[in-house]
Amino acid sequence: MPMRRWKIRYRIGRSQYYDRIVEAPSQADANRIFDAEMPGARRCGSAQTVAN
């Protein structure tokens, strides 16, 4: 399965929204990678694919 780029929107506490790009083969994997790398952040929705 090829790696794709996913954009994840998140917040830390009551701060503004931020975006982060994660490379993963699937949306579920992108969500898991983000959750593991940033345990203090709150994901706002699920990962969205990024057009190359």
Protein backbone atom coordinates (compact mmCIF):
# COMPACT_ATOMS: atom_id res chain seq x y z
CA MET A 1 0.00 0.00 0.00
CA PRO A 2 1.55 3.36 -0.98
CA MET A 3 2.13 6.08 1.58
CA ARG A 4 -0.20 9.07 1.32
CA ARG A 5 -0.23 12.46 2.98
CA TRP A 6 -3.02 13.26 5.45
CA LYS A 7 -3.92 16.57 7.08
CA ILE A 8 -5.12 16.44 10.68
CA ARG A 9 -6.69 19.41 12.44
CA TYR A 10 -6.16 19.58 16.20
CA ARG A 11 -6.24 21.77 19.29
CA ILE A 12 -4.18 21.86 22.46
CA GLY A 13 -6.34 22.99 25.36
CA ARG A 14 -8.41 26.02 24.37
CA SER A 15 -5.90 27.27 21.81
CA GLN A 16 -6.60 27.98 18.17
CA TYR A 17 -6.80 25.19 15.59
CA TYR A 18 -3.61 23.84 14.05
CA ASP A 19 -2.96 21.52 11.10
CA ARG A 20 -0.40 18.75 10.89
CA ILE A 21 0.62 16.59 7.93
CA VAL A 22 1.12 12.88 8.57
CA GLU A 23 2.34 10.27 6.07
CA ALA A 24 0.53 6.95 6.36
CA PRO A 25 -0.96 4.26 4.10
CA SER A 26 -4.54 4.75 5.37
CA GLN A 27 -6.74 7.21 7.23
CA ALA A 28 -6.98 4.98 10.30
CA ASP A 29 -3.19 4.64 10.42
CA ALA A 30 -2.79 8.42 10.10
CA ASN A 31 -5.13 8.93 13.06
CA ARG A 32 -3.23 6.37 15.16
CA ILE A 33 0.17 7.88 14.28
CA PHE A 34 -1.03 11.36 15.20
CA ASP A 35 -2.53 10.16 18.50
CA ALA A 36 0.73 8.40 19.39
CA GLU A 37 2.97 11.36 18.46
CA MET A 38 0.81 14.03 20.13
CA PRO A 39 -1.01 12.54 23.13
CA GLY A 40 -1.76 15.98 24.62
CA ALA A 41 -3.54 17.22 21.49
CA ARG A 42 -7.23 16.79 20.78
CA ARG A 43 -7.97 15.71 17.21
CA CYS A 44 -10.84 17.61 15.62
CA GLY A 45 -12.36 15.11 13.25
CA SER A 46 -10.53 12.52 11.24
CA ALA A 47 -7.57 12.79 8.86
CA GLN A 48 -8.26 14.26 5.42
CA THR A 49 -6.25 13.39 2.34
CA VAL A 50 -3.95 16.07 0.93
CA ALA A 51 -3.92 16.61 -2.83
CA ASN A 52 -0.38 16.28 -4.21
